[in-house]
CSV table of C-alpha atoms in Angstrom, one decimal:
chain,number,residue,atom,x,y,z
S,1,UNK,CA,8.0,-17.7,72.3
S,2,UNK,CA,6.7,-14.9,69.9
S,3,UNK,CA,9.0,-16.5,67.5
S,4,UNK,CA,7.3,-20.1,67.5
S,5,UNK,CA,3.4,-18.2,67.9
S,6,UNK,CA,4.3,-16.6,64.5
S,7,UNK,CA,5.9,-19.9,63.0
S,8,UNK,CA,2.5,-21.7,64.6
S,9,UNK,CA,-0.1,-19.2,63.2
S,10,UNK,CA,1.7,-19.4,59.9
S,11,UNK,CA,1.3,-23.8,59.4
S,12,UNK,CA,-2.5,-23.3,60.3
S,13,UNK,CA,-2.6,-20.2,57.9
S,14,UNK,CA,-1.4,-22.4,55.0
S,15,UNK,CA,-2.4,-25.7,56.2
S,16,UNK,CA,-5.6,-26.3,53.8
S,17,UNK,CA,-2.7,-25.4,51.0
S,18,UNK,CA,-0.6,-27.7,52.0
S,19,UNK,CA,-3.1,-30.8,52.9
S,20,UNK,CA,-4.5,-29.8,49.3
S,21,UNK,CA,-1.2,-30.2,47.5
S,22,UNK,CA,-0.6,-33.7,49.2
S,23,UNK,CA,-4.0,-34.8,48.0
S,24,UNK,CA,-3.8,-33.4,44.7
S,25,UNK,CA,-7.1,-31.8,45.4
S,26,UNK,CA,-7.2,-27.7,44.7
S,27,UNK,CA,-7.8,-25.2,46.8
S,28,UNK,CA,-11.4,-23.8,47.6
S,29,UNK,CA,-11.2,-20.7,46.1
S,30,UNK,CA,-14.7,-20.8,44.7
S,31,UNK,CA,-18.0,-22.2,45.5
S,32,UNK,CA,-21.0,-21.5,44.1
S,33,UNK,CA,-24.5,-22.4,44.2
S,34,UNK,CA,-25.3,-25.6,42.5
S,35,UNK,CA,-21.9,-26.4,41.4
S,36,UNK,CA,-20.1,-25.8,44.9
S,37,UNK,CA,-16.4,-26.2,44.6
S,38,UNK,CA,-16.3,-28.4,41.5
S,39,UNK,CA,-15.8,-25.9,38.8
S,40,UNK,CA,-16.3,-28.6,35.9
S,41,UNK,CA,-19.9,-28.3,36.8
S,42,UNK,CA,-20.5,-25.1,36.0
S,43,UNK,CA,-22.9,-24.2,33.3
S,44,UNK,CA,-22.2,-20.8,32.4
S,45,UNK,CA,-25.1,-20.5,30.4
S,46,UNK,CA,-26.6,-20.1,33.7
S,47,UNK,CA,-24.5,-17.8,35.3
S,48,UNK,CA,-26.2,-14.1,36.2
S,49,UNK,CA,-25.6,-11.8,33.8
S,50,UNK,CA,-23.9,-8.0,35.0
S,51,UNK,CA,-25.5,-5.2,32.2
S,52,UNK,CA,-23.9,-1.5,32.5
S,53,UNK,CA,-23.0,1.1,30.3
S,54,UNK,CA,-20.0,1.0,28.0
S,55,UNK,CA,-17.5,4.0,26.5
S,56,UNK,CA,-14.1,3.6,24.6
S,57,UNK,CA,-11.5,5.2,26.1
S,58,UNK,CA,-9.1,5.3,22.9
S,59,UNK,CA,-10.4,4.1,20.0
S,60,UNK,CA,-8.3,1.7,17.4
S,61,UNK,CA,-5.8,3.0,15.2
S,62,UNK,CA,-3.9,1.7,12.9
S,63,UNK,CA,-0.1,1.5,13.3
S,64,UNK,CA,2.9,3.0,11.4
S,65,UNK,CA,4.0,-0.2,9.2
S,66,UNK,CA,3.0,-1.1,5.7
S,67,UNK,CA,0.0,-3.5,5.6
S,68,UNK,CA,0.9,-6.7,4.0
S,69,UNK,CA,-2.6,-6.8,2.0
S,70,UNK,CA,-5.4,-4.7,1.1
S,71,UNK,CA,-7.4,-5.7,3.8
S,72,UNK,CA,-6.4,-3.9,7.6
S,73,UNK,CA,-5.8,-7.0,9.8
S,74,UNK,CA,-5.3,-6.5,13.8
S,75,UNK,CA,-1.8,-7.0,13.4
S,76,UNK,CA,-1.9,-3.8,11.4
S,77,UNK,CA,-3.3,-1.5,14.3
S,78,UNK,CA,-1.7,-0.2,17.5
S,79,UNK,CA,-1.1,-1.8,20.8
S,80,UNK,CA,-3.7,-0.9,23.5
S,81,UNK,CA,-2.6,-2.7,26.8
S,82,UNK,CA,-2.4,-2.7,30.2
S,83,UNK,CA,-5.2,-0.4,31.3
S,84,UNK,CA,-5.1,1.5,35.0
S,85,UNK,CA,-7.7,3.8,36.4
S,86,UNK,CA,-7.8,6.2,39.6
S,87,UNK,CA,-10.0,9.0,40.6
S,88,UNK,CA,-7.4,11.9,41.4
S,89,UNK,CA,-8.2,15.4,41.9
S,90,UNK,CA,-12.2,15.4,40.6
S,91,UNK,CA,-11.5,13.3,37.5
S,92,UNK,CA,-10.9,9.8,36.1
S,93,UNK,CA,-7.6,8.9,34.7
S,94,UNK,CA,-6.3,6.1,32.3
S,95,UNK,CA,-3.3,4.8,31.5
S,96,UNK,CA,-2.1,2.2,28.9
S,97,UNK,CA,0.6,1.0,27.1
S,98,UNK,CA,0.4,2.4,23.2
S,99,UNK,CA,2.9,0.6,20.8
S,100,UNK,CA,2.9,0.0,17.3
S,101,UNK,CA,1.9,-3.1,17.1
S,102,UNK,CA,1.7,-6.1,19.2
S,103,UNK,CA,3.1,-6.0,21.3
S,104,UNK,CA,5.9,-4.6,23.1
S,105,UNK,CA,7.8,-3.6,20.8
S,106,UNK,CA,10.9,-0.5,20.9
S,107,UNK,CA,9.2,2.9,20.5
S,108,UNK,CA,6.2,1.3,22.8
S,109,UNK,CA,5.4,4.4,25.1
S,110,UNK,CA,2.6,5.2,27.4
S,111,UNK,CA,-0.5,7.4,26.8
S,112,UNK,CA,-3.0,8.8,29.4
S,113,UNK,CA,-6.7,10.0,29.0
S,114,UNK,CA,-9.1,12.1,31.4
S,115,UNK,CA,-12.7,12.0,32.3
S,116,UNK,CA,-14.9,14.0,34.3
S,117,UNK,CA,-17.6,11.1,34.1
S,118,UNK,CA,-15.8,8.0,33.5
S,119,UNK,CA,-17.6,7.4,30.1
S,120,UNK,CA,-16.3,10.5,28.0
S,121,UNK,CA,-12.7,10.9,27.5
S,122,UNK,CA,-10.0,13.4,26.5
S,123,UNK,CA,-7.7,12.6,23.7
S,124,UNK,CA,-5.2,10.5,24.3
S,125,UNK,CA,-1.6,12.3,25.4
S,126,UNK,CA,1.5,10.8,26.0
S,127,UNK,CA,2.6,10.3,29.6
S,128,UNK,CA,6.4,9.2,28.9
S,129,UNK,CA,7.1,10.5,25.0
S,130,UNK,CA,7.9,8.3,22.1
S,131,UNK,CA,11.3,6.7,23.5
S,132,UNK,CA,14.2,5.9,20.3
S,133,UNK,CA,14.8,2.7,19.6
S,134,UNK,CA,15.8,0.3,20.8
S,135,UNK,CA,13.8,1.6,24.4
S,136,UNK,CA,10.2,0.8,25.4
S,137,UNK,CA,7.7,0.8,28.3
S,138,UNK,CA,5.0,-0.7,29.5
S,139,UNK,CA,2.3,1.1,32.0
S,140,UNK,CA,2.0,-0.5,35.1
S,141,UNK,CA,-0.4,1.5,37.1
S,142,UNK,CA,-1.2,5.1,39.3
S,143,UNK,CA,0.2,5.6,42.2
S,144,UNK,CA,-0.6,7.9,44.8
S,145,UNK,CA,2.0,8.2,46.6
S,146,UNK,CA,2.9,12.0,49.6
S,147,UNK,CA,-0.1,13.3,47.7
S,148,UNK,CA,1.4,12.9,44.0
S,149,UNK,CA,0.1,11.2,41.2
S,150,UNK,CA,2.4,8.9,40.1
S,151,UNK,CA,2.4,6.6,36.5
S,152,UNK,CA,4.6,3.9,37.2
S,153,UNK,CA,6.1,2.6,33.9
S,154,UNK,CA,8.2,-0.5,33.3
S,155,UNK,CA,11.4,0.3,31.2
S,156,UNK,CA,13.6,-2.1,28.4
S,157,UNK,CA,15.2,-2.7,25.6
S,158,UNK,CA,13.9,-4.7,22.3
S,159,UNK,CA,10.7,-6.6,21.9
S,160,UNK,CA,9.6,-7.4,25.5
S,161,UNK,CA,10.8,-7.0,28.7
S,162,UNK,CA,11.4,-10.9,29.2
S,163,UNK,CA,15.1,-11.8,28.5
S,164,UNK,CA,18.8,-11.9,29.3
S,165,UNK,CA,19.0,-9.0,31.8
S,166,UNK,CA,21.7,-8.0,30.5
S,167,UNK,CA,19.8,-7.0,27.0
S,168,UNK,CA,16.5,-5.8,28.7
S,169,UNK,CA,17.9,-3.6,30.8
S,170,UNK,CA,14.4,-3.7,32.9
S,171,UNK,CA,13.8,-1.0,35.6
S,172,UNK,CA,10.7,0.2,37.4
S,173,UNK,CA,10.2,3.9,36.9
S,174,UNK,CA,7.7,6.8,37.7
S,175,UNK,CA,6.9,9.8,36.2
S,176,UNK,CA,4.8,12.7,38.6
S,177,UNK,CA,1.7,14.4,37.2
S,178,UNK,CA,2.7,18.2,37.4
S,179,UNK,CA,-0.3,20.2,37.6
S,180,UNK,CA,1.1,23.1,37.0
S,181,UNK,CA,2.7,22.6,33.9
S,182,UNK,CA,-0.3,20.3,33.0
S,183,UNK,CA,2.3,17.5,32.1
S,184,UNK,CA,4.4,14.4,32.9
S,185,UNK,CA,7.7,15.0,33.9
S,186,UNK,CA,10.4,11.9,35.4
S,187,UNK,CA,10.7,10.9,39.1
S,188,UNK,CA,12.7,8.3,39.6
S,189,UNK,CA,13.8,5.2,39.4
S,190,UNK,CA,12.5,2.3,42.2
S,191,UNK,CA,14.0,-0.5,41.3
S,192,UNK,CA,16.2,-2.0,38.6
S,193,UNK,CA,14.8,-6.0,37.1
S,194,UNK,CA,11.7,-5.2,37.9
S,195,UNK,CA,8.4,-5.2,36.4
S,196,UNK,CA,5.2,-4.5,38.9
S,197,UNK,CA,1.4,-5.7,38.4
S,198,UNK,CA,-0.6,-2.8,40.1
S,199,UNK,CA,0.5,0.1,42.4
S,200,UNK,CA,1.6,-0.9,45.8
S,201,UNK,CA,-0.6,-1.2,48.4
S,202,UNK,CA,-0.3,-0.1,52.3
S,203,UNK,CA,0.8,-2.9,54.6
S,204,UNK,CA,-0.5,-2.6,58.4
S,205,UNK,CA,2.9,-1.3,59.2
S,206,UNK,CA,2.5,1.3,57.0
S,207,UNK,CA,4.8,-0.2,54.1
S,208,UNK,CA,4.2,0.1,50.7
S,209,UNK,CA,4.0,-3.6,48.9
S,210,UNK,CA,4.2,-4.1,45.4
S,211,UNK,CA,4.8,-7.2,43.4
S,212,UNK,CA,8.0,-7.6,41.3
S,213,UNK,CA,9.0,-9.9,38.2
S,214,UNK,CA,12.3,-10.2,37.0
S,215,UNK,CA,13.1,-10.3,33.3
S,216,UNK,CA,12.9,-14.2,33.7
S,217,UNK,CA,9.8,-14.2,35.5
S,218,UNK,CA,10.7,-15.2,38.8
S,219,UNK,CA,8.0,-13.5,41.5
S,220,UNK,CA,8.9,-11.9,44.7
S,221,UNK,CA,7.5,-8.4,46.3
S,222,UNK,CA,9.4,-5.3,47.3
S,223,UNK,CA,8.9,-3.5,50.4
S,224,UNK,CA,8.9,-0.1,51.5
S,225,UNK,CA,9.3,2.9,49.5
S,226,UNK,CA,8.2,5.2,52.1
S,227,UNK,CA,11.7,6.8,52.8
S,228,UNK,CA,12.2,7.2,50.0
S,229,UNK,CA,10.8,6.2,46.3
S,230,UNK,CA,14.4,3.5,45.4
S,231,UNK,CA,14.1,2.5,48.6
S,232,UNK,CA,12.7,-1.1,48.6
S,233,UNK,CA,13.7,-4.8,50.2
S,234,UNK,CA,12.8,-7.9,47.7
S,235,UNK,CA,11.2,-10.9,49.4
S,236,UNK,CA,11.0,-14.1,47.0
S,237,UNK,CA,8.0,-15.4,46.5
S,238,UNK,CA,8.3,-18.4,44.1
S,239,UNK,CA,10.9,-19.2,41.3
S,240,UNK,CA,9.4,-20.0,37.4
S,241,UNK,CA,10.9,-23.8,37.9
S,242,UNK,CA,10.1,-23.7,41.7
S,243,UNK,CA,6.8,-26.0,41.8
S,244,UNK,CA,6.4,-28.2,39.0
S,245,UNK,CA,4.0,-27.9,36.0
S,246,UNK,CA,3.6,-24.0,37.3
S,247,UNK,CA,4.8,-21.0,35.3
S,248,UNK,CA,4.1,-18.1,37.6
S,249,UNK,CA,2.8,-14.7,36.1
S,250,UNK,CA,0.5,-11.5,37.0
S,251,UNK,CA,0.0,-12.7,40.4
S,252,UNK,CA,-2.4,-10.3,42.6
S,253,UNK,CA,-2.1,-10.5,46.3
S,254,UNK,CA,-4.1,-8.6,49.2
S,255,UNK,CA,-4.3,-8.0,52.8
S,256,UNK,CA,-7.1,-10.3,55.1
S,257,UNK,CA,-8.1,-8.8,58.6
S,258,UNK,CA,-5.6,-10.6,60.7
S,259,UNK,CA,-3.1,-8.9,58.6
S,260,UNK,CA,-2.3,-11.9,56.3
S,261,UNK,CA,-1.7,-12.0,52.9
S,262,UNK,CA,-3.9,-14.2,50.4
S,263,UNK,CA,-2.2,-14.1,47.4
S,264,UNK,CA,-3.8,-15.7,43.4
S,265,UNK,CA,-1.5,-16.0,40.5
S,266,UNK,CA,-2.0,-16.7,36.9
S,267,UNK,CA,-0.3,-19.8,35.8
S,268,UNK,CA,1.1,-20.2,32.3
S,269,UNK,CA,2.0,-23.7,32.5
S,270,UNK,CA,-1.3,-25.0,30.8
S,271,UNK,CA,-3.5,-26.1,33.8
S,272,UNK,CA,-6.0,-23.0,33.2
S,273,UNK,CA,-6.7,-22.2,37.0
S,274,UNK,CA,-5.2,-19.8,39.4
S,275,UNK,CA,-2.6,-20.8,41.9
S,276,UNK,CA,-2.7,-19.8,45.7
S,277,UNK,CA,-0.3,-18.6,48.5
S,278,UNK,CA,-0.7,-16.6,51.7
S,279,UNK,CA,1.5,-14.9,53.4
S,280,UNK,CA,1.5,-14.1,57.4
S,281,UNK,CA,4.4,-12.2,57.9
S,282,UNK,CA,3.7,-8.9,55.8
S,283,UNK,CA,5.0,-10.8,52.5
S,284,UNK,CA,8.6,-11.4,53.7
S,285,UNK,CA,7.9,-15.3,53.5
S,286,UNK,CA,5.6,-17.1,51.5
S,287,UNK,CA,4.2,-20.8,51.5
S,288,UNK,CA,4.9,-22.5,48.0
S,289,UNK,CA,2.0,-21.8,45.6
S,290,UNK,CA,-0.5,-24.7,44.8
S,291,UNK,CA,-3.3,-25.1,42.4
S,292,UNK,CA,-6.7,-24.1,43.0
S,293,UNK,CA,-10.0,-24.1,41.5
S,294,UNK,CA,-10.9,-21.1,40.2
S,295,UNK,CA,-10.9,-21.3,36.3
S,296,UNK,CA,-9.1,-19.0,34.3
S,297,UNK,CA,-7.5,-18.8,30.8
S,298,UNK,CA,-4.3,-18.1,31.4
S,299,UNK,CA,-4.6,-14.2,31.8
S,300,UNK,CA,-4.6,-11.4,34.0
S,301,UNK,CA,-7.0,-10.9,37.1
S,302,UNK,CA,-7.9,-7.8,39.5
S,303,UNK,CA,-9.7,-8.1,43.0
S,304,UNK,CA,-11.1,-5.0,44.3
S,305,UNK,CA,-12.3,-4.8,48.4
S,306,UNK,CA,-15.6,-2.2,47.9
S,307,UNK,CA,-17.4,-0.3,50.0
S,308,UNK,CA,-20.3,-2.6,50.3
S,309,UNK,CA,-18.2,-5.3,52.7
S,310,UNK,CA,-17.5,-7.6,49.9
S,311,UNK,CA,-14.6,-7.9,47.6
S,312,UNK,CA,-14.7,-8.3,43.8
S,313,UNK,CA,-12.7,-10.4,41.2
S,314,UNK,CA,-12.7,-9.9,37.5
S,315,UNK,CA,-11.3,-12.0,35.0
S,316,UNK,CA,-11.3,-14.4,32.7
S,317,UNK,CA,-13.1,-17.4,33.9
S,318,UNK,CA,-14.2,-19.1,31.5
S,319,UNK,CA,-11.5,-21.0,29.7
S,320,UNK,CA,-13.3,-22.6,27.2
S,321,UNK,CA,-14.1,-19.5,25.2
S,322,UNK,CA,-10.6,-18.0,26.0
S,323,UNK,CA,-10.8,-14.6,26.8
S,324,UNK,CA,-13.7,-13.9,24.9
S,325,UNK,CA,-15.2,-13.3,27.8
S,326,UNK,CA,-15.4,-11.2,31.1
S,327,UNK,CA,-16.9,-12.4,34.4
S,328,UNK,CA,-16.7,-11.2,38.4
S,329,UNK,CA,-16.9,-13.0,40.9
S,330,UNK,CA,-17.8,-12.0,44.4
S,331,UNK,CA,-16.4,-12.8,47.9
S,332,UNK,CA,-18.1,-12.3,51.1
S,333,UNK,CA,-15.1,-13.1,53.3
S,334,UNK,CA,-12.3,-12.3,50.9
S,335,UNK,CA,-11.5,-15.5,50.8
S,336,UNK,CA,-14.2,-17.9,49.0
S,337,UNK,CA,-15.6,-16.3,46.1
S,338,UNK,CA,-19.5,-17.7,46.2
S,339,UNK,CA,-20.9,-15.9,43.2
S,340,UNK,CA,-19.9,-15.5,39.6
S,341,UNK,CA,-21.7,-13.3,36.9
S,342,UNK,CA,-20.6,-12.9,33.0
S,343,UNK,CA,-20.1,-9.0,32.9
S,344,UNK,CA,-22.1,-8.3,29.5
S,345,UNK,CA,-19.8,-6.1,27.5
S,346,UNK,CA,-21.6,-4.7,24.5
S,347,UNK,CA,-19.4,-4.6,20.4
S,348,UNK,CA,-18.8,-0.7,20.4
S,349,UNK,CA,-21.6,1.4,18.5
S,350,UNK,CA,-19.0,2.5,16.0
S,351,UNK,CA,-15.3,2.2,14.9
S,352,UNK,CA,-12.9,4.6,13.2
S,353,UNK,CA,-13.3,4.6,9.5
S,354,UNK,CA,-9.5,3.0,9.1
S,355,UNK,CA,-10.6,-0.2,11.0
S,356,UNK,CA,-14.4,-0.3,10.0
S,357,UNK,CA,-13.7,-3.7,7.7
S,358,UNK,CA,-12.9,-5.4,11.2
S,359,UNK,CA,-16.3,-5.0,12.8
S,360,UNK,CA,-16.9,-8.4,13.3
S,361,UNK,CA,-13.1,-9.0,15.1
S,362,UNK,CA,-14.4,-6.3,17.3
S,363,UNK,CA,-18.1,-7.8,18.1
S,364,UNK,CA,-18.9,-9.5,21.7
S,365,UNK,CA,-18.1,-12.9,22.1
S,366,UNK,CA,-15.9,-12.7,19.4
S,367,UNK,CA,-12.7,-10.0,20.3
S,368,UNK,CA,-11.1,-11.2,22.9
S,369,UNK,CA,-11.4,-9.1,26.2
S,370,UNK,CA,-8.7,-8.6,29.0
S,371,UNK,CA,-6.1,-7.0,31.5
S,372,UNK,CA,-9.0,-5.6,33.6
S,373,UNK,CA,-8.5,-3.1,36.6
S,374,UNK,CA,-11.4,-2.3,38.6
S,375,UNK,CA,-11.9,0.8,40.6
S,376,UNK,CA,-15.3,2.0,42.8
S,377,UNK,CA,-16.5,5.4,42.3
S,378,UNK,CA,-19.8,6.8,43.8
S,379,UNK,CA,-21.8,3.8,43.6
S,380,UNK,CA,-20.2,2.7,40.3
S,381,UNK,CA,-17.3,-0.2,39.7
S,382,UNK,CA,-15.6,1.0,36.6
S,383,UNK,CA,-13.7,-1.8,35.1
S,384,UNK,CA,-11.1,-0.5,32.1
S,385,UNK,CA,-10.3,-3.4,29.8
S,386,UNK,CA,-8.4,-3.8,26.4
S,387,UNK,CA,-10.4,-5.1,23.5
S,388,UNK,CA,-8.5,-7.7,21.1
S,389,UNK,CA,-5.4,-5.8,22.5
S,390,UNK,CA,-6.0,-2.6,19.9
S,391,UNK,CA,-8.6,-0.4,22.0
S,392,UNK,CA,-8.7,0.8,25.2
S,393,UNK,CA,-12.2,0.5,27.0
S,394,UNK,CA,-14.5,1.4,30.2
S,395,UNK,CA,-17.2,-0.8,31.3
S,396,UNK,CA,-19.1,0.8,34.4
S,397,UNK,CA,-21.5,-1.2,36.8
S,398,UNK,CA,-23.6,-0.7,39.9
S,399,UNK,CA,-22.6,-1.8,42.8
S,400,UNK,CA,-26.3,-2.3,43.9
S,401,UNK,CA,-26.5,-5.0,40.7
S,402,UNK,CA,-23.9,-6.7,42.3
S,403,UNK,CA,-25.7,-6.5,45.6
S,404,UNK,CA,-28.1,-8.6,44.2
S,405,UNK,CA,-26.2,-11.5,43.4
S,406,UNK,CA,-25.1,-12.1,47.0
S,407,UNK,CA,-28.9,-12.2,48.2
S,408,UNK,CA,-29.7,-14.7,45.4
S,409,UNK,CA,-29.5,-18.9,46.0
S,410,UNK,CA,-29.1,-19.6,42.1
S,411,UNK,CA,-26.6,-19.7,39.9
């Protein structure tokens, strides 16, 4: 009988998926004022605007190979990517993956920054070291984890970690913050084919849950590592030819208060919104993934649940502009995201003398702006972002701004 309740609870869970699939009509992820669920009606000339204050985190630099003309171009500079933030110990810290050039290429390492404030920052140190070549990582998030601060790092071979698996050699690894010695030093090993999106999360049964992508992109989660830090069960979620015209990637998933899963992924297959799934049984099953309507161009998203009983998406929805662009959306119910705001992130006040004949590459609404992670801090969402993939950034709102969308009726 518990058996068919679960099976039961699950159809009506994913039953607006399904019916949504057979219709070809996406899923209700957002509705806003004016435009309601049909996203091709949105004027985002109209959309609120979220001001805050800005501060580079690492500033551009340009990278160890020859330039091919006078001029510095982007693909002269080094790789800023993949930007994590967590409030540990009475500080901010930052992580991102440092390479180069883009991107991911051997040598790629990751570096780290501090902050008292959130908008001045230590020089950058290295968390891993500069690996030899033919090795690389890429950062993939803090992790809290018995008490520890914990980088979590994804570890291959060549340029990318996409590939035969038996070049890549991809493995999920952490390295522990040792006070102490004021360094980085290796933990340990969680998984072998894996590459994570953010930290795991707690599951109600006190599980960690993180989500996992092998070196040919096929999604599933692990679960566990509360035993011990290798030990983790995969779950599939969906295969990379598994539902047509979809090529699954960054997909972000949390937990609803009837312990279900609600799950959004980027899709790379060309059709510029997110995908949806939910999950009822703690992410061991999944329903397939089907299209929604949220917008996106075809990058990587963050939802944060704050303090203020709302949750929080940022990326970038706009695909139009590409990711020129940064906007959050705002869901009452953490399910339906009703309001959407451009986040107004300011061209930063100066550059570093090597890179000063790219200003303009660097100006708003020109560098592209993306990889967001979000966290809340004493009234404060701090969102760390990469600009045009060469300079690690902090953009820091008020919560109370955001407040203010949810008691307006406009768009």
């Amino acid at each position: 009988m518990r058996t068919l309740l679960i099976a039961f609870t699950f159809l009506l869970l994913i039953a607006p998926a399904y019916a949504a699939d057979k219709t070809n009509s996406p899923v209700p992820v957002l509705n806003l004022p004016g435009s309601g669920t049909d996203t091709s009606a949105i004027d985002y000339s109209k959309l609120p605007v979220l001001k805050g204050q800005h501060a580079i985190v690492n500033p551009a630099a340009l990278g160890p190979y020859p330039k091919k003309s006078d001029k510095v171009d982007l693909r002269d500079l080094r790789l800023n990517l993949h930007n994590y933030l967590i409030y540990h110990d009475g500080k901010f810290w930052c992580i991102w993956s440092d390479g180069p050039r883009i991107e991911d290429e051997p040598t790629q390492e990751i570096k780290y920054a501090t902050s008292t404030d959130g908008l001045h920052w230590s020089k950058a140190q290295s968390v891993t070291g500069t690996p030899e070549k033919p090795n690389a990582f890429i950062a993939r998030g803090l992790w809290i984890r018995d008490g520890k601060l914990l980088a979590l790092a994804a570890k291959y071979q060549g340029h990318g970690a996409f590939g035969p698996p038996d070049k890549k050699h991809l493995e999920l690894v952490a390295y522990r913050w040792e006070p102490a010695q004021d360094k980085w030093v290796f933990e340990g090993k969680l998984y072998d084919n894996a590459i994570n999106n953010f930290p795991p999360q707690k599951l109600p049964s006190d599980n960690w849950i993180l989500t996992r992508r092998d070196s040919r992109f096929n999604v599933s989660v692990l679960i566990g590592g509360v035993k011990a830090l290798d030990d983790w069960q995969s779950f599939p979620v969906v295969g990379v030819k598994q539902v047509k015209g979809f090529r699954p990637d960054e997909p972000i998933f949390w937990v609803l208060p009837d312990n279900s899963l609600y799950a959004l992924f980027r899709d790379n297959g060309g059709s510029q919104r997110l995908f949806f799934s939910t999950s009822s049984d703690e992410g061991r099953t999944w329903a397939p993934p089907v299209l929604s309507n949220f917008p996106n161009a075809s990058s990587k998203l963050f939802s944060l649940a704050t303090s203020h009983s709302y949750r929080v998406l940022v990326l970038n929805a706009h695909p139009a502009v590409n990711r020129r662009e940064l906007y959050l959306a705002v869901s009452p119910d953490n399910k339906t995201f009703t309001r959407l705001a451009k986040l107004e992130i300011p061209s930063p006040a100066e550059l570093p003398e090597a890179v000063t004949t790219l200003k303009k590459k660097f100006s708003a609404g020109i560098a592209s702006l993306q990889y967001p992670h979000v966290i809340e801090h004493d009234g404060y969402l701090y969102i760390a972002l990469s600009r045009g993939k060469v300079q690690t950034e902090v953009f820091r709102v008020k919560l109370s701004d955001i407040d203010e969308l949810l008691k307006s009726n406009e768009s």
